[in-house]
Every structure is written in structure tokens, then in C-alpha cells.
Amino acid sequence: MAVNLQGRSAIITGAGAGLGREYALLFARLGAKVVVNDLGVSLNGTGENASAADAVVDEIRAAGGEAVANRANIADPIAARGVVQAAIDAFGRLDIVVNNAGILRDSSFPKMTDENFTDVLNVHLFGAYYLTHAAWPVMTAQKYGRIVFTTSPAGTNGNFGQSNYGAAKLGLVGMMNCLALEGRKHDVLVNAISPSALTRMTEGVPMGELAQWLRADLVAPAVAWLSSEACTETAHIISAGGGFFAQHRIFETPGVQFDPKDEITVDMFDEAFSRIVDIEGAKPVKPGPLGDLVPRLIAMGRMSAEA
């Protein structure tokens, strides 16, 4: 059976242009009813253009789909709750939230201002929190939901001049990991997309011939799948760009287990460091805060199997 979003209601933030616009158009073609949320602000988050969301809604309706425009500022918790209510008022339900909205305030760290740091976190991290927090009780009550966060290589890999952006984007991964554990029993699945695309956020980066292959529409299929019933996975980071898709995972090296019954000295750590960071035999981190610590301590006889 083909993947579709028939009968589903979706909120997509930052959907007036770039990646968000492509998501909204594809969702509508797959049968979803879409709330196109966009303030129409400039790249640095200033000014407003009401026509951005309206234009995408017009495109969807002209193609026979259903959509409504929404220009609420998700960085305001009250406004974010209003976006959820707008979806319910327009379509009677809410099944999908794609947290895509963002701004840039790039600067090397010594030149970073408190305002530019917090403004970026307010949109990317807190905006996603406010909107998801408002949608959460709706989704858990109906025992169904799909939430997609937008992370970035700037968070997982780092990027010069983007300490604010990188902090926000990796913070979203932490929120995803926690919500995935809480939402699973309600069939509320939480994943993340790490996109590489030529949009106004990246148009200042020299890309040469690569630019033609970094179209935003090449990312959209992954987001649509993560938002569909076909997706039964949670806590995944999917990287997407130029037609390439992969899972981005956090791994843990085999490490070194000292006996916690004995004293552990700094010199012992120093001597073991090369083995601690040796990636041979590394495996994905186990969900939860302690990972495999308990099984290791059981194996060495420091805890009982019943503990």
C-alpha cells in the first residue's frame, strides 16, 4: 500500500518558503490537511510578510488540497497553543507536527551577543518545545501522533560561527530522545530530520555545482514518511540531502570498566584513555540515562541480576 497522509491533519512551521514549503506541498498531495505556519520574517527574524503563508495555501488549494494559513509566533507559548487550536478548529484533529521554523544570527563566539544567542534558541528550541508541548495532550489522548524536529550538522558536527544555532539544534535531539520514550506507549513517535538543502538559510554558502543537487524537494519525502503511519520508528535522526538519506546515530565505544569497589585515580584514567576512546567495537547508545552500566556491573559481580 502506497504511503499516504489521507485524513491526517498537520502543522508545519516555517512553511512559507524553502524546506517548509516543500513539506507542505508534498503533505497536501499525499492527502493531509495542512496548517501553514509562517510569520514571513527575514532570515534574522525581523519584519513580517503575511503573504508568505497565504501563497503556499493558495498553491495547495489550487491543486485541490486543503490548507489554512497561520501567522502565529511559535516562540510565544500562548501563540503556540493557538496554532494547535487552529488545526483543531479547521480540521477537527491534529496528527502531525513538523517543527521546521528557524532564524539565523551567525557570529563567531567572541562577537556573539546574549540577544542573538537567546533569540535563536527561542525560535528553534523553545518554539519547538512550546508547539510540541501544546500538541502532546491532543496526540496522547487520541493514541496517535507523529512529531518531527529539525536538527542540523551544525549541532551534531559543529560549524564555525553557529554556537547559538548548533546549541539549539542539538538541544532538539535531546528533547527528541526523551519524548520518544514518553510517547511510544501512545503511538506518538518522535523523530528528527537533518536536512542539507539550498534555501535562504544556506544561500550565502558557496556551493558551486553542488547547489543544483541540493533542492529542498529532495528532502521532503523523508519528512513525509516520518510523519506517516508507515513510520513505526522513534528517536531516529535521518540526514537527507542531494538524494542521499542515512541514519545519524550516537555511538558509544566499548570503553573501560574499572572496578567501582576500588579507588580510581587520574593516572589510571590517563593510562586507559586511548582504550576509552578506541572506536573498535563501538555500538549505538542504549536508550535511557545509564546505557549499559547496569549489565556491566552485573557481569563483574558488583550488582545482582535482580537489581
Short mmCIF file of N, CA, C and O in Angstrom, two decimals, residues 152-287:
data_model
loop_
_atom_site.label_atom_id
_atom_site.label_comp_id
_atom_site.label_asym_id
_atom_site.label_seq_id
_atom_site.Cartn_x
_atom_site.Cartn_y
_atom_site.Cartn_z
N SER A 152 20.50 19.61 12.79
CA SER A 152 21.44 20.11 11.79
C SER A 152 22.84 19.60 12.05
O SER A 152 23.21 19.35 13.21
N PRO A 153 23.65 19.44 10.99
CA PRO A 153 25.07 19.13 11.20
C PRO A 153 25.77 20.17 12.05
O PRO A 153 26.80 19.87 12.67
N ALA A 154 25.23 21.39 12.11
CA ALA A 154 25.84 22.41 12.97
C ALA A 154 25.78 21.98 14.43
O ALA A 154 26.65 22.36 15.22
N GLY A 155 24.78 21.18 14.79
CA GLY A 155 24.68 20.67 16.15
C GLY A 155 25.45 19.38 16.35
O GLY A 155 26.18 19.24 17.32
N THR A 156 25.29 18.44 15.41
CA THR A 156 25.95 17.14 15.56
C THR A 156 27.43 17.19 15.21
O THR A 156 28.23 16.44 15.77
N ASN A 157 27.80 18.06 14.26
CA ASN A 157 29.20 18.10 13.79
C ASN A 157 29.91 19.40 14.13
O ASN A 157 31.13 19.46 14.14
N GLY A 158 29.15 20.47 14.34
CA GLY A 158 29.72 21.79 14.59
C GLY A 158 29.89 22.59 13.33
O GLY A 158 30.03 22.05 12.22
N ASN A 159 29.86 23.91 13.47
CA ASN A 159 30.08 24.82 12.34
C ASN A 159 30.55 26.16 12.87
O ASN A 159 29.99 26.68 13.85
N PHE A 160 31.55 26.72 12.25
CA PHE A 160 32.12 27.98 12.70
C PHE A 160 31.05 29.07 12.69
O PHE A 160 30.32 29.23 11.72
N GLY A 161 30.97 29.82 13.77
CA GLY A 161 30.07 30.97 13.84
C GLY A 161 28.63 30.63 14.16
O GLY A 161 27.76 31.49 14.08
N GLN A 162 28.36 29.38 14.54
CA GLN A 162 26.97 29.00 14.79
C GLN A 162 26.80 28.33 16.16
O GLN A 162 26.09 27.34 16.31
N SER A 163 27.43 28.89 17.18
CA SER A 163 27.30 28.30 18.52
C SER A 163 25.85 28.35 19.00
O SER A 163 25.38 27.42 19.68
N ASN A 164 25.13 29.43 18.67
CA ASN A 164 23.73 29.53 19.07
C ASN A 164 22.86 28.53 18.32
O ASN A 164 22.06 27.80 18.90
N TYR A 165 23.03 28.47 17.02
CA TYR A 165 22.27 27.57 16.16
C TYR A 165 22.57 26.11 16.49
O TYR A 165 21.68 25.28 16.62
N GLY A 166 23.87 25.80 16.66
CA GLY A 166 24.27 24.44 16.98
C GLY A 166 23.74 23.98 18.32
O GLY A 166 23.31 22.84 18.48
N ALA A 167 23.76 24.89 19.31
CA ALA A 167 23.24 24.54 20.63
C ALA A 167 21.75 24.23 20.56
O ALA A 167 21.27 23.27 21.17
N ALA A 168 21.02 25.03 19.80
CA ALA A 168 19.58 24.81 19.66
C ALA A 168 19.30 23.49 18.95
O ALA A 168 18.43 22.71 19.37
N LYS A 169 20.05 23.23 17.89
CA LYS A 169 19.78 22.04 17.09
C LYS A 169 20.12 20.74 17.81
O LYS A 169 19.44 19.73 17.63
N LEU A 170 21.18 20.75 18.62
CA LEU A 170 21.49 19.55 19.37
C LEU A 170 20.55 19.42 20.57
O LEU A 170 20.23 18.31 21.01
N GLY A 171 20.09 20.55 21.10
CA GLY A 171 19.09 20.51 22.16
C GLY A 171 17.82 19.81 21.71
O GLY A 171 17.18 19.09 22.49
N LEU A 172 17.45 20.00 20.44
CA LEU A 172 16.27 19.33 19.90
C LEU A 172 16.45 17.82 19.87
O LEU A 172 15.48 17.06 20.05
N VAL A 173 17.67 17.36 19.64
CA VAL A 173 17.94 15.92 19.66
C VAL A 173 17.71 15.37 21.07
O VAL A 173 17.13 14.29 21.25
N GLY A 174 18.16 16.11 22.07
CA GLY A 174 17.93 15.67 23.44
C GLY A 174 16.45 15.60 23.77
O GLY A 174 15.99 14.64 24.40
N MET A 175 15.69 16.59 23.32
CA MET A 175 14.24 16.57 23.56
C MET A 175 13.60 15.40 22.82
O MET A 175 12.74 14.72 23.36
N MET A 176 14.03 15.16 21.58
CA MET A 176 13.51 14.03 20.81
C MET A 176 13.72 12.72 21.55
O MET A 176 12.80 11.90 21.68
N ASN A 177 14.92 12.49 22.06
CA ASN A 177 15.24 11.24 22.73
C ASN A 177 14.34 11.01 23.95
O ASN A 177 13.89 9.88 24.19
N CYS A 178 14.08 12.07 24.69
CA CYS A 178 13.23 11.93 25.88
C CYS A 178 11.77 11.73 25.51
O CYS A 178 11.09 10.86 26.07
N LEU A 179 11.27 12.50 24.56
CA LEU A 179 9.87 12.39 24.17
C LEU A 179 9.59 11.06 23.47
O LEU A 179 8.47 10.53 23.56
N ALA A 180 10.58 10.52 22.77
CA ALA A 180 10.40 9.21 22.13
C ALA A 180 10.09 8.15 23.18
O ALA A 180 9.26 7.25 22.94
N LEU A 181 10.73 8.22 24.34
CA LEU A 181 10.48 7.26 25.41
C LEU A 181 9.09 7.46 26.00
O LEU A 181 8.38 6.50 26.32
N GLU A 182 8.67 8.72 26.14
CA GLU A 182 7.38 9.01 26.74
C GLU A 182 6.22 8.74 25.79
O GLU A 182 5.12 8.37 26.21
N GLY A 183 6.45 8.94 24.50
CA GLY A 183 5.35 8.87 23.55
C GLY A 183 5.07 7.51 22.98
O GLY A 183 3.97 7.26 22.47
N ARG A 184 6.03 6.61 23.05
CA ARG A 184 5.90 5.30 22.38
C ARG A 184 4.62 4.56 22.77
O ARG A 184 3.91 4.01 21.93
N LYS A 185 4.28 4.54 24.06
CA LYS A 185 3.11 3.77 24.50
C LYS A 185 1.80 4.36 23.99
O LYS A 185 0.75 3.68 24.01
N HIS A 186 1.85 5.62 23.52
CA HIS A 186 0.65 6.26 22.97
C HIS A 186 0.67 6.29 21.45
O HIS A 186 -0.20 6.92 20.84
N ASP A 187 1.63 5.61 20.84
CA ASP A 187 1.84 5.67 19.39
C ASP A 187 2.08 7.11 18.93
O ASP A 187 1.68 7.51 17.84
N VAL A 188 2.75 7.86 19.78
CA VAL A 188 3.24 9.20 19.40
C VAL A 188 4.74 9.05 19.17
O VAL A 188 5.50 8.88 20.13
N LEU A 189 5.13 9.07 17.92
CA LEU A 189 6.51 8.80 17.55
C LEU A 189 7.23 10.11 17.23
O LEU A 189 6.67 10.99 16.57
N VAL A 190 8.45 10.22 17.72
CA VAL A 190 9.19 11.47 17.64
C VAL A 190 10.54 11.23 16.97
O VAL A 190 11.36 10.47 17.49
N ASN A 191 10.76 11.87 15.84
CA ASN A 191 12.00 11.70 15.09
C ASN A 191 12.54 13.06 14.68
O ASN A 191 11.93 14.10 14.95
N ALA A 192 13.69 13.05 14.02
CA ALA A 192 14.31 14.30 13.59
C ALA A 192 14.84 14.17 12.18
O ALA A 192 15.31 13.10 11.77
N ILE A 193 14.80 15.27 11.46
CA ILE A 193 15.39 15.37 10.13
C ILE A 193 16.59 16.29 10.21
O ILE A 193 16.56 17.32 10.88
N SER A 194 17.67 15.90 9.56
CA SER A 194 18.86 16.74 9.48
C SER A 194 19.08 17.05 8.00
O SER A 194 19.74 16.30 7.28
N PRO A 195 18.49 18.14 7.52
CA PRO A 195 18.48 18.40 6.07
C PRO A 195 19.68 19.17 5.57
O PRO A 195 20.26 20.00 6.27
N SER A 196 20.04 18.88 4.33
CA SER A 196 21.02 19.69 3.60
C SER A 196 20.33 20.15 2.33
O SER A 196 20.01 19.34 1.46
N ALA A 197 20.06 21.45 2.24
CA ALA A 197 19.33 21.98 1.09
C ALA A 197 19.71 23.42 0.87
O ALA A 197 20.10 24.14 1.81
N LEU A 198 19.59 23.85 -0.37
CA LEU A 198 19.87 25.24 -0.71
C LEU A 198 18.60 26.05 -0.49
O LEU A 198 17.66 25.99 -1.27
N THR A 199 18.56 26.76 0.62
CA THR A 199 17.45 27.64 0.94
C THR A 199 18.05 29.00 1.29
O THR A 199 19.26 29.19 1.22
N ARG A 200 17.21 29.93 1.70
CA ARG A 200 17.77 31.24 2.05
C ARG A 200 18.68 31.16 3.27
O ARG A 200 19.52 32.02 3.50
N MET A 201 18.56 30.09 4.07
CA MET A 201 19.45 29.91 5.21
C MET A 201 20.86 29.53 4.78
O MET A 201 21.82 29.74 5.53
N THR A 202 20.99 28.94 3.60
CA THR A 202 22.31 28.48 3.14
C THR A 202 22.76 29.17 1.87
O THR A 202 23.83 28.85 1.34
N GLU A 203 21.98 30.12 1.36
CA GLU A 203 22.30 30.71 0.07
C GLU A 203 23.60 31.51 0.07
O GLU A 203 24.19 31.75 -0.97
N GLY A 204 24.07 31.90 1.26
CA GLY A 204 25.33 32.63 1.33
C GLY A 204 26.56 31.74 1.34
O GLY A 204 27.69 32.23 1.32
N VAL A 205 26.33 30.42 1.37
CA VAL A 205 27.45 29.47 1.41
C VAL A 205 27.82 29.08 -0.02
O VAL A 205 26.98 28.57 -0.76
N PRO A 206 29.07 29.30 -0.44
CA PRO A 206 29.47 28.93 -1.81
C PRO A 206 29.37 27.41 -2.03
O PRO A 206 29.97 26.64 -1.29
N MET A 207 28.60 26.99 -3.02
CA MET A 207 28.40 25.56 -3.26
C MET A 207 28.74 25.13 -4.68
O MET A 207 28.80 23.93 -4.94
N GLY A 208 28.95 26.06 -5.57
CA GLY A 208 29.32 25.71 -6.94
C GLY A 208 28.33 24.76 -7.58
O GLY A 208 27.11 24.92 -7.48
N GLU A 209 28.84 23.72 -8.23
CA GLU A 209 27.99 22.78 -8.95
C GLU A 209 27.06 22.00 -8.01
O GLU A 209 26.02 21.50 -8.44
N LEU A 210 27.46 21.90 -6.75
CA LEU A 210 26.65 21.14 -5.80
C LEU A 210 25.27 21.74 -5.61
O LEU A 210 24.30 21.01 -5.33
N ALA A 211 25.15 23.05 -5.78
CA ALA A 211 23.90 23.74 -5.50
C ALA A 211 22.71 23.15 -6.25
O ALA A 211 21.61 23.04 -5.71
N GLN A 212 22.91 22.74 -7.49
CA GLN A 212 21.80 22.23 -8.29
C GLN A 212 21.21 20.93 -7.73
O GLN A 212 20.07 20.57 -8.06
N TRP A 213 21.97 20.24 -6.91
CA TRP A 213 21.50 18.96 -6.36
C TRP A 213 20.98 19.10 -4.93
O TRP A 213 20.57 18.10 -4.34
N LEU A 214 21.03 20.28 -4.39
CA LEU A 214 20.57 20.49 -3.01
C LEU A 214 19.20 21.15 -2.98
O LEU A 214 18.96 22.07 -2.22
N ARG A 215 18.29 20.64 -3.81
CA ARG A 215 16.94 21.17 -3.83
C ARG A 215 16.18 20.73 -2.58
O ARG A 215 16.32 19.60 -2.11
N ALA A 216 15.34 21.63 -2.09
CA ALA A 216 14.57 21.33 -0.88
C ALA A 216 13.59 20.19 -1.09
O ALA A 216 13.30 19.42 -0.15
N ASP A 217 13.07 20.04 -2.30
CA ASP A 217 12.09 18.97 -2.54
C ASP A 217 12.70 17.57 -2.40
O ASP A 217 11.98 16.60 -2.21
N LEU A 218 14.04 17.48 -2.46
CA LEU A 218 14.69 16.18 -2.31
C LEU A 218 14.73 15.71 -0.86
O LEU A 218 15.00 14.54 -0.59
N VAL A 219 14.46 16.62 0.07
CA VAL A 219 14.42 16.27 1.49
C VAL A 219 13.02 15.84 1.91
O VAL A 219 12.83 14.99 2.78
N ALA A 220 12.01 16.42 1.26
CA ALA A 220 10.61 16.28 1.68
C ALA A 220 10.12 14.84 1.82
O ALA A 220 9.35 14.54 2.75
N PRO A 221 10.50 13.89 0.93
CA PRO A 221 9.98 12.53 1.09
C PRO A 221 10.30 11.91 2.45
O PRO A 221 9.48 11.16 3.00
N ALA A 222 11.48 12.18 2.98
CA ALA A 222 11.84 11.62 4.28
C ALA A 222 10.95 12.17 5.38
O ALA A 222 10.51 11.43 6.28
N VAL A 223 10.66 13.47 5.33
CA VAL A 223 9.81 14.08 6.34
C VAL A 223 8.38 13.56 6.23
O VAL A 223 7.72 13.29 7.25
N ALA A 224 7.90 13.38 5.02
CA ALA A 224 6.56 12.83 4.82
C ALA A 224 6.47 11.42 5.37
O ALA A 224 5.47 11.05 6.01
N TRP A 225 7.49 10.61 5.15
CA TRP A 225 7.47 9.23 5.66
C TRP A 225 7.50 9.21 7.18
O TRP A 225 6.75 8.46 7.81
N LEU A 226 8.36 10.02 7.78
CA LEU A 226 8.43 10.11 9.24
C LEU A 226 7.11 10.57 9.84
O LEU A 226 6.83 10.31 11.02
N SER A 227 6.30 11.25 9.05
CA SER A 227 5.02 11.80 9.51
C SER A 227 3.85 10.88 9.22
O SER A 227 2.69 11.24 9.50
N SER A 228 4.10 9.72 8.66
CA SER A 228 3.03 8.84 8.19
C SER A 228 2.85 7.62 9.09
O SER A 228 3.68 7.32 9.95
N GLU A 229 1.77 6.88 8.84
CA GLU A 229 1.54 5.63 9.54
C GLU A 229 2.57 4.57 9.17
O GLU A 229 2.80 3.62 9.92
N ALA A 230 3.20 4.73 8.00
CA ALA A 230 4.23 3.77 7.59
C ALA A 230 5.42 3.79 8.54
O ALA A 230 6.12 2.80 8.69
N CYS A 231 5.63 4.91 9.19
CA CYS A 231 6.74 5.03 10.15
C CYS A 231 6.33 4.43 11.47
O CYS A 231 5.36 4.90 12.11
N THR A 232 7.05 3.42 11.91
CA THR A 232 6.83 2.83 13.23
C THR A 232 8.08 2.98 14.09
O THR A 232 8.23 2.30 15.11
N GLU A 233 8.99 3.84 13.65
CA GLU A 233 10.25 4.07 14.35
C GLU A 233 10.17 5.34 15.19
O GLU A 233 9.38 6.24 14.89
N THR A 234 10.99 5.42 16.20
CA THR A 234 11.04 6.62 17.02
C THR A 234 12.48 6.87 17.46
O THR A 234 13.30 5.94 17.50
N ALA A 235 12.80 8.13 17.76
CA ALA A 235 14.15 8.55 18.19
C ALA A 235 15.20 8.34 17.10
O ALA A 235 16.34 8.03 17.40
N HIS A 236 14.82 8.53 15.84
CA HIS A 236 15.78 8.43 14.74
C HIS A 236 16.12 9.82 14.21
O HIS A 236 15.25 10.69 14.12
N ILE A 237 17.37 10.01 13.88
CA ILE A 237 17.81 11.20 13.15
C ILE A 237 18.08 10.76 11.71
O ILE A 237 18.95 9.92 11.47
N ILE A 238 17.34 11.31 10.78
CA ILE A 238 17.53 10.99 9.37
C ILE A 238 18.19 12.18 8.68
O ILE A 238 17.64 13.28 8.66
N SER A 239 19.37 11.96 8.15
CA SER A 239 20.02 13.01 7.36
C SER A 239 19.57 12.87 5.92
O SER A 239 19.39 11.76 5.42
N ALA A 240 19.35 14.00 5.26
CA ALA A 240 18.81 13.99 3.90
C ALA A 240 19.35 15.18 3.13
O ALA A 240 19.35 16.31 3.62
N GLY A 241 19.81 14.90 1.91
CA GLY A 241 20.29 15.97 1.06
C GLY A 241 20.84 15.45 -0.24
O GLY A 241 21.53 14.42 -0.26
N GLY A 242 20.52 16.11 -1.34
CA GLY A 242 21.06 15.72 -2.63
C GLY A 242 20.67 14.33 -3.07
O GLY A 242 21.39 13.69 -3.83
N GLY A 243 19.53 13.84 -2.58
CA GLY A 243 19.09 12.50 -2.93
C GLY A 243 19.66 11.40 -2.05
O GLY A 243 19.37 10.23 -2.24
N PHE A 244 20.47 11.77 -1.05
CA PHE A 244 21.08 10.79 -0.13
C PHE A 244 20.35 10.82 1.19
O PHE A 244 20.05 11.89 1.73
N PHE A 245 20.06 9.63 1.74
CA PHE A 245 19.40 9.50 3.03
C PHE A 245 20.19 8.53 3.90
O PHE A 245 20.66 7.49 3.42
N ALA A 246 20.33 8.86 5.16
CA ALA A 246 21.05 7.98 6.09
C ALA A 246 20.55 8.22 7.50
O ALA A 246 19.89 9.24 7.78
N GLN A 247 20.84 7.29 8.38
CA GLN A 247 20.53 7.49 9.78
C GLN A 247 21.77 7.99 10.50
O GLN A 247 22.86 7.43 10.34
N HIS A 248 21.60 9.03 11.27
CA HIS A 248 22.69 9.59 12.07
C HIS A 248 22.49 9.10 13.50
O HIS A 248 21.47 9.38 14.11
N ARG A 249 23.45 8.33 14.02
CA ARG A 249 23.29 7.74 15.34
C ARG A 249 24.43 8.16 16.27
O ARG A 249 25.52 8.51 15.83
N ILE A 250 24.15 8.10 17.55
CA ILE A 250 25.15 8.36 18.57
C ILE A 250 25.67 7.01 19.06
O ILE A 250 24.88 6.15 19.49
N PHE A 251 26.98 6.83 18.98
CA PHE A 251 27.60 5.56 19.36
C PHE A 251 28.44 5.72 20.62
O PHE A 251 28.90 6.82 20.95
N GLU A 252 28.64 4.60 21.28
CA GLU A 252 29.49 4.56 22.47
C GLU A 252 30.59 3.53 22.24
O GLU A 252 30.31 2.42 21.78
N THR A 253 31.81 3.90 22.55
CA THR A 253 32.91 2.94 22.42
C THR A 253 32.78 1.87 23.49
O THR A 253 32.07 2.06 24.49
N PRO A 254 33.45 0.72 23.31
CA PRO A 254 33.40 -0.31 24.36
C PRO A 254 33.87 0.21 25.71
O PRO A 254 33.42 -0.24 26.76
N GLY A 255 34.79 1.17 25.67
CA GLY A 255 35.23 1.81 26.90
C GLY A 255 36.02 0.91 27.83
O GLY A 255 36.44 -0.19 27.47
N VAL A 256 36.22 1.40 29.02
CA VAL A 256 36.97 0.66 30.05
C VAL A 256 36.15 0.68 31.32
O VAL A 256 35.74 1.75 31.79
N GLN A 257 35.88 -0.47 31.87
CA GLN A 257 35.14 -0.59 33.13
C GLN A 257 36.10 -0.87 34.28
O GLN A 257 36.67 -1.94 34.38
N PHE A 258 36.32 0.14 35.11
CA PHE A 258 37.10 -0.06 36.33
C PHE A 258 36.18 -0.67 37.40
O PHE A 258 34.96 -0.56 37.33
N ASP A 259 36.77 -1.28 38.37
CA ASP A 259 36.00 -1.83 39.49
C ASP A 259 35.64 -0.68 40.43
O ASP A 259 36.53 -0.07 41.03
N PRO A 260 34.35 -0.34 40.55
CA PRO A 260 33.99 0.79 41.41
C PRO A 260 34.22 0.54 42.89
O PRO A 260 34.11 1.47 43.71
N LYS A 261 34.55 -0.70 43.25
CA LYS A 261 34.87 -1.01 44.64
C LYS A 261 36.24 -0.45 45.02
O LYS A 261 36.51 -0.19 46.20
N ASP A 262 37.10 -0.26 44.00
CA ASP A 262 38.45 0.21 44.25
C ASP A 262 38.57 1.71 43.98
O ASP A 262 37.72 2.31 43.33
N GLU A 263 39.66 2.28 44.46
CA GLU A 263 39.94 3.68 44.14
C GLU A 263 40.31 3.80 42.66
O GLU A 263 41.04 2.97 42.11
N ILE A 264 39.78 4.83 41.99
CA ILE A 264 40.13 5.10 40.60
C ILE A 264 40.87 6.44 40.57
O ILE A 264 40.33 7.47 40.97
N THR A 265 42.08 6.42 40.08
CA THR A 265 42.92 7.62 40.11
C THR A 265 42.95 8.29 38.73
O THR A 265 42.59 7.68 37.72
N VAL A 266 43.39 9.53 38.74
CA VAL A 266 43.56 10.26 37.48
C VAL A 266 44.59 9.57 36.60
O VAL A 266 44.44 9.49 35.38
N ASP A 267 45.64 9.03 37.22
CA ASP A 267 46.66 8.33 36.44
C ASP A 267 46.08 7.09 35.77
O ASP A 267 46.46 6.75 34.64
N MET A 268 45.18 6.42 36.43
CA MET A 268 44.54 5.26 35.83
C MET A 268 43.72 5.68 34.59
O MET A 268 43.75 5.01 33.56
N PHE A 269 43.01 6.79 34.73
CA PHE A 269 42.25 7.29 33.59
C PHE A 269 43.18 7.67 32.45
O PHE A 269 42.92 7.37 31.28
N ASP A 270 44.27 8.33 32.79
CA ASP A 270 45.24 8.75 31.78
C ASP A 270 45.79 7.55 31.02
O ASP A 270 45.88 7.56 29.80
N GLU A 271 46.14 6.52 31.75
CA GLU A 271 46.71 5.33 31.12
C GLU A 271 45.69 4.62 30.22
O GLU A 271 46.02 4.05 29.19
N ALA A 272 44.41 4.71 30.60
CA ALA A 272 43.38 3.98 29.87
C ALA A 272 42.74 4.80 28.76
O ALA A 272 41.93 4.27 27.99
N PHE A 273 43.13 6.07 28.64
CA PHE A 273 42.39 6.97 27.74
C PHE A 273 42.35 6.48 26.30
O PHE A 273 41.32 6.53 25.63
N SER A 274 43.47 5.98 25.78
CA SER A 274 43.48 5.53 24.39
C SER A 274 42.51 4.37 24.18
O SER A 274 41.91 4.22 23.11
N ARG A 275 42.31 3.54 25.21
CA ARG A 275 41.34 2.44 25.10
C ARG A 275 39.91 2.95 25.28
O ARG A 275 38.97 2.45 24.66
N ILE A 276 39.75 3.97 26.11
CA ILE A 276 38.43 4.55 26.33
C ILE A 276 37.85 5.12 25.04
O ILE A 276 36.66 4.97 24.74
N VAL A 277 38.70 5.74 24.23
CA VAL A 277 38.22 6.40 23.01
C VAL A 277 38.40 5.54 21.76
O VAL A 277 38.07 5.98 20.66
N ASP A 278 38.88 4.32 21.89
CA ASP A 278 39.05 3.43 20.75
C ASP A 278 37.68 3.04 20.20
O ASP A 278 36.85 2.46 20.90
N ILE A 279 37.41 3.36 18.92
CA ILE A 279 36.08 3.12 18.36
C ILE A 279 35.87 1.68 17.88
O ILE A 279 34.77 1.33 17.47
N GLU A 280 36.88 0.86 17.92
CA GLU A 280 36.72 -0.54 17.52
C GLU A 280 35.66 -1.21 18.41
O GLU A 280 35.76 -1.23 19.63
N GLY A 281 34.64 -1.72 17.77
CA GLY A 281 33.57 -2.38 18.51
C GLY A 281 32.53 -1.44 19.07
O GLY A 281 31.68 -1.85 19.88
N ALA A 282 32.54 -0.16 18.64
CA ALA A 282 31.54 0.80 19.12
C ALA A 282 30.13 0.36 18.70
O ALA A 282 29.94 -0.27 17.67
N LYS A 283 29.15 0.70 19.52
CA LYS A 283 27.77 0.32 19.22
C LYS A 283 26.83 1.46 19.61
O LYS A 283 27.19 2.33 20.42
N PRO A 284 25.61 1.48 19.04
CA PRO A 284 24.68 2.56 19.36
C PRO A 284 24.39 2.64 20.85
O PRO A 284 24.32 1.62 21.53
N VAL A 285 24.25 3.86 21.33
CA VAL A 285 23.95 4.07 22.74
C VAL A 285 22.57 3.51 23.06
O VAL A 285 21.61 3.72 22.31
N LYS A 286 22.48 2.78 24.16
CA LYS A 286 21.20 2.23 24.59
C LYS A 286 20.31 3.34 25.13
O LYS A 286 20.79 4.22 25.85
N PRO A 287 19.00 3.35 24.79
CA PRO A 287 18.12 4.40 25.33
C PRO A 287 18.13 4.42 26.86
O PRO A 287 18.28 3.38 27.50
#
